[in-house]
mmCIF file of C-alpha atoms in Angstrom:
data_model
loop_
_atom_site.group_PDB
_atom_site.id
_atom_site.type_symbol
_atom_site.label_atom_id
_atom_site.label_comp_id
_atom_site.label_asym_id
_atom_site.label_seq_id
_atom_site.Cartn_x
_atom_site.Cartn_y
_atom_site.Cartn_z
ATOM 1 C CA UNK A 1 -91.050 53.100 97.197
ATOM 2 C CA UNK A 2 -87.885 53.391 99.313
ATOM 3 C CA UNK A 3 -86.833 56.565 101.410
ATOM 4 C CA UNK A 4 -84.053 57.935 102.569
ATOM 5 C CA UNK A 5 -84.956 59.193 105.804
ATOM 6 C CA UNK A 6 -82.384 59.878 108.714
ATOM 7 C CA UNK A 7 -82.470 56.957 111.333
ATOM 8 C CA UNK A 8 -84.359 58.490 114.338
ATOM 9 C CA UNK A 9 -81.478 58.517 117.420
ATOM 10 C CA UNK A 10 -82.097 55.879 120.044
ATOM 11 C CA UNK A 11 -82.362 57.888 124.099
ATOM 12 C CA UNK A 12 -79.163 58.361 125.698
ATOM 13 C CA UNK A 13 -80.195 58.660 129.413
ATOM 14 C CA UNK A 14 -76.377 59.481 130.123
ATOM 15 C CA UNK A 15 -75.766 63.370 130.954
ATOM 16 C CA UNK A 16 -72.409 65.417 131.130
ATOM 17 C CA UNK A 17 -70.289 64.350 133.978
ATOM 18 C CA UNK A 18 -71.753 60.961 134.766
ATOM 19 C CA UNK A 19 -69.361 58.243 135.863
ATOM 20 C CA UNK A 20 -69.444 55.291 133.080
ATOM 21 C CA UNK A 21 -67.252 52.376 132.458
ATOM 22 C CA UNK A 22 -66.409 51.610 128.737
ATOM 23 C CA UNK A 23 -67.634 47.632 128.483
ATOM 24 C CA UNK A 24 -66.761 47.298 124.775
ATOM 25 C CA UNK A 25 -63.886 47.944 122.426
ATOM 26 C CA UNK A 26 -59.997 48.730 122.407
ATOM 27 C CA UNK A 27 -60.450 50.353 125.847
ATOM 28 C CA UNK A 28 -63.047 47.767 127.606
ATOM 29 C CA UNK A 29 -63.128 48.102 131.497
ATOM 30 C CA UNK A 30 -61.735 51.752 131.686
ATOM 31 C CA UNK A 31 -63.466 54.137 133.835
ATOM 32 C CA UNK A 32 -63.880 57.829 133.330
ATOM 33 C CA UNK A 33 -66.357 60.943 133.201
ATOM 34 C CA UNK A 34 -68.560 61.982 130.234
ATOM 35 C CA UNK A 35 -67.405 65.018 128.745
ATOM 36 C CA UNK A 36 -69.372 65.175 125.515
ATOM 37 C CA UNK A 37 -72.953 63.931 124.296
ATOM 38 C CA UNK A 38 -73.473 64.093 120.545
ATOM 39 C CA UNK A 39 -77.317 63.261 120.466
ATOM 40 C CA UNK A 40 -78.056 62.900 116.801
ATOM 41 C CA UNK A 41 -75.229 60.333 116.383
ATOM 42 C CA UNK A 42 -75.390 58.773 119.445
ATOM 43 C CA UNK A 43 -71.701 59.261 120.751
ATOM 44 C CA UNK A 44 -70.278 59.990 123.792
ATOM 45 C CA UNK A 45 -66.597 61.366 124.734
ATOM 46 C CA UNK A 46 -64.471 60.231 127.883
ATOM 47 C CA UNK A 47 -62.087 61.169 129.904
ATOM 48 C CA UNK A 48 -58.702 59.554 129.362
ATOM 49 C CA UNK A 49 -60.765 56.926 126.903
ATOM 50 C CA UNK A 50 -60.339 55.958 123.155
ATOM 51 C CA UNK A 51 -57.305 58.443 123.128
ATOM 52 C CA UNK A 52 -56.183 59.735 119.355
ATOM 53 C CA UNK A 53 -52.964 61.436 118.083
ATOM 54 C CA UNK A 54 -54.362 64.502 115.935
ATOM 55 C CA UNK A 55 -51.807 66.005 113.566
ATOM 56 C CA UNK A 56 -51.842 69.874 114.369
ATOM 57 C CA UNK A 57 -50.731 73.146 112.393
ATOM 58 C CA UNK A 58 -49.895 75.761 114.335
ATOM 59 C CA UNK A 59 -52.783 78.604 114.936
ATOM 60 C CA UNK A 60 -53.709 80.815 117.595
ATOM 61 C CA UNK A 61 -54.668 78.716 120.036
ATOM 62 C CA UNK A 62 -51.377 76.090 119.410
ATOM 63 C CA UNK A 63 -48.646 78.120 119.139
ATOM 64 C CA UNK A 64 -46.543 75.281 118.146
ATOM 65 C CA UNK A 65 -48.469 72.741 116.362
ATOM 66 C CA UNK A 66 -47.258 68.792 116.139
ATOM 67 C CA UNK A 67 -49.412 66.204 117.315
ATOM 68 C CA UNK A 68 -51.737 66.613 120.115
ATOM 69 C CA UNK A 69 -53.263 63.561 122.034
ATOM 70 C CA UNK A 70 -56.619 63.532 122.347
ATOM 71 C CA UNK A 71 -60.376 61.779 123.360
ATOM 72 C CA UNK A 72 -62.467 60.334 120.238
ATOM 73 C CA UNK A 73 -66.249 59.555 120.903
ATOM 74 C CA UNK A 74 -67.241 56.391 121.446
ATOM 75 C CA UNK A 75 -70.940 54.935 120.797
ATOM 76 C CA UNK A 76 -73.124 55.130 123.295
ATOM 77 C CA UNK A 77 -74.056 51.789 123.621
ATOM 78 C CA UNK A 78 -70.369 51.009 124.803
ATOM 79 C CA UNK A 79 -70.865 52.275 127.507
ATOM 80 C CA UNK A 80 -72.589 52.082 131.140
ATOM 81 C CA UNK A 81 -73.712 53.994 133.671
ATOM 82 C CA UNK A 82 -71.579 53.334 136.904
ATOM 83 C CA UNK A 83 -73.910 53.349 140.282
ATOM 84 C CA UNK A 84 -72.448 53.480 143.534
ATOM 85 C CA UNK A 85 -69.042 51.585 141.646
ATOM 86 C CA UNK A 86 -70.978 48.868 139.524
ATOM 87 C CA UNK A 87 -72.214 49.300 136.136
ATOM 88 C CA UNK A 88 -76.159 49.713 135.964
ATOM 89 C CA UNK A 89 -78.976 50.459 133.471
ATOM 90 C CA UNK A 90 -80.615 53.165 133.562
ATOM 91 C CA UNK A 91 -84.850 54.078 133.389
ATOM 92 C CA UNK A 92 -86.976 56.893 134.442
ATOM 93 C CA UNK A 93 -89.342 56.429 136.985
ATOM 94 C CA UNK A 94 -92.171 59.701 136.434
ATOM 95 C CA UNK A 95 -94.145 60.869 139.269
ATOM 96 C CA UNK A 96 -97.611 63.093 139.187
ATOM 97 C CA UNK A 97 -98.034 65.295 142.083
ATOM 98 C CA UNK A 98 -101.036 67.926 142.569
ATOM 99 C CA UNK A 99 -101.454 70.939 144.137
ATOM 100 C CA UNK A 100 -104.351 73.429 144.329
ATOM 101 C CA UNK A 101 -105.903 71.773 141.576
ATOM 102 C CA UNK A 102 -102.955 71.326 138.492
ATOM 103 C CA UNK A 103 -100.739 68.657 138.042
ATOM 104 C CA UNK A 104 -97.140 68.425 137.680
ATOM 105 C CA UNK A 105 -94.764 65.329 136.541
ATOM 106 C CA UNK A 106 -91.439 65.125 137.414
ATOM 107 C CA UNK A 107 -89.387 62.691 135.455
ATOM 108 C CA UNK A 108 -86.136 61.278 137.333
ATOM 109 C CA UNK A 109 -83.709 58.851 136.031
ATOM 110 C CA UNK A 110 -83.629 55.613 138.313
ATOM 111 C CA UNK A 111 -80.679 52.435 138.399
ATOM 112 C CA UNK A 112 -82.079 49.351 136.694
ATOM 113 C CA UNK A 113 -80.480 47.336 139.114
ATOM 114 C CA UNK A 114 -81.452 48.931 142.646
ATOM 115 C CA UNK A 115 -84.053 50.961 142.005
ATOM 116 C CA UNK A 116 -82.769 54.172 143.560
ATOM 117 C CA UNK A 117 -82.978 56.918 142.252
ATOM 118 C CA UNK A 118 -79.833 58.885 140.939
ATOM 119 C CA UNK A 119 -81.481 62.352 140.356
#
């Protein structure tokens, strides 16, 4: 019997204001800061990346309407995290520490690549 269950989203280890380079599509090799992460459909939005014209009336906030350029999201797999200039992968390295008796993980994201970790 077939389903129609939601796909489950895939882990986007990005977070807002991470420095990624786009390494797929009409804007490959551009550089810019997350803005946006739309978890449940894995996409992520740019700065100054995957730029749109949107066709605007006028309203409150746009006085004058016409088109406004703008950032579209992009999927998440198109793009990668950039560590200290070059793109990386990103894991989690997770730690348990204890004191007086209870334990406590701490989860930090780590760069594929060098092993540091970012935060």
């Amino acid at each position: 019997m077939l389903t129609n269950k939601p796909k489950e989203p895939t882990k986007i280890r990005l977070k807002r204001g991470d420095r990624v380079r786009i390494i797929a599509g009409k804007d490959k090799g551009k550089e810019g800061k997350v803005l946006f992460i739309d978890r449940e459909k894995n996409r992520v939005i740019v700065e100054g990346a995957n730029m749109i014209s949107k066709h605007m009336k006028p309203n409150r906030t746009n006085q004058k309407g016409g088109i406004v350029n703008k950032e579209a999201p992009l999927h998440a797999s198109n793009v990668m995290y950039l560590h200290n200039g070059k793109p990386t992968r990103l894991g989690y390295n997770v730690t348990v520490t204890e004191t007086n008796g209870k334990k406590k993980t701490v989860k930090s994201r780590v760069a594929r690549t060098t092993g540091e970790v970012i935060d």
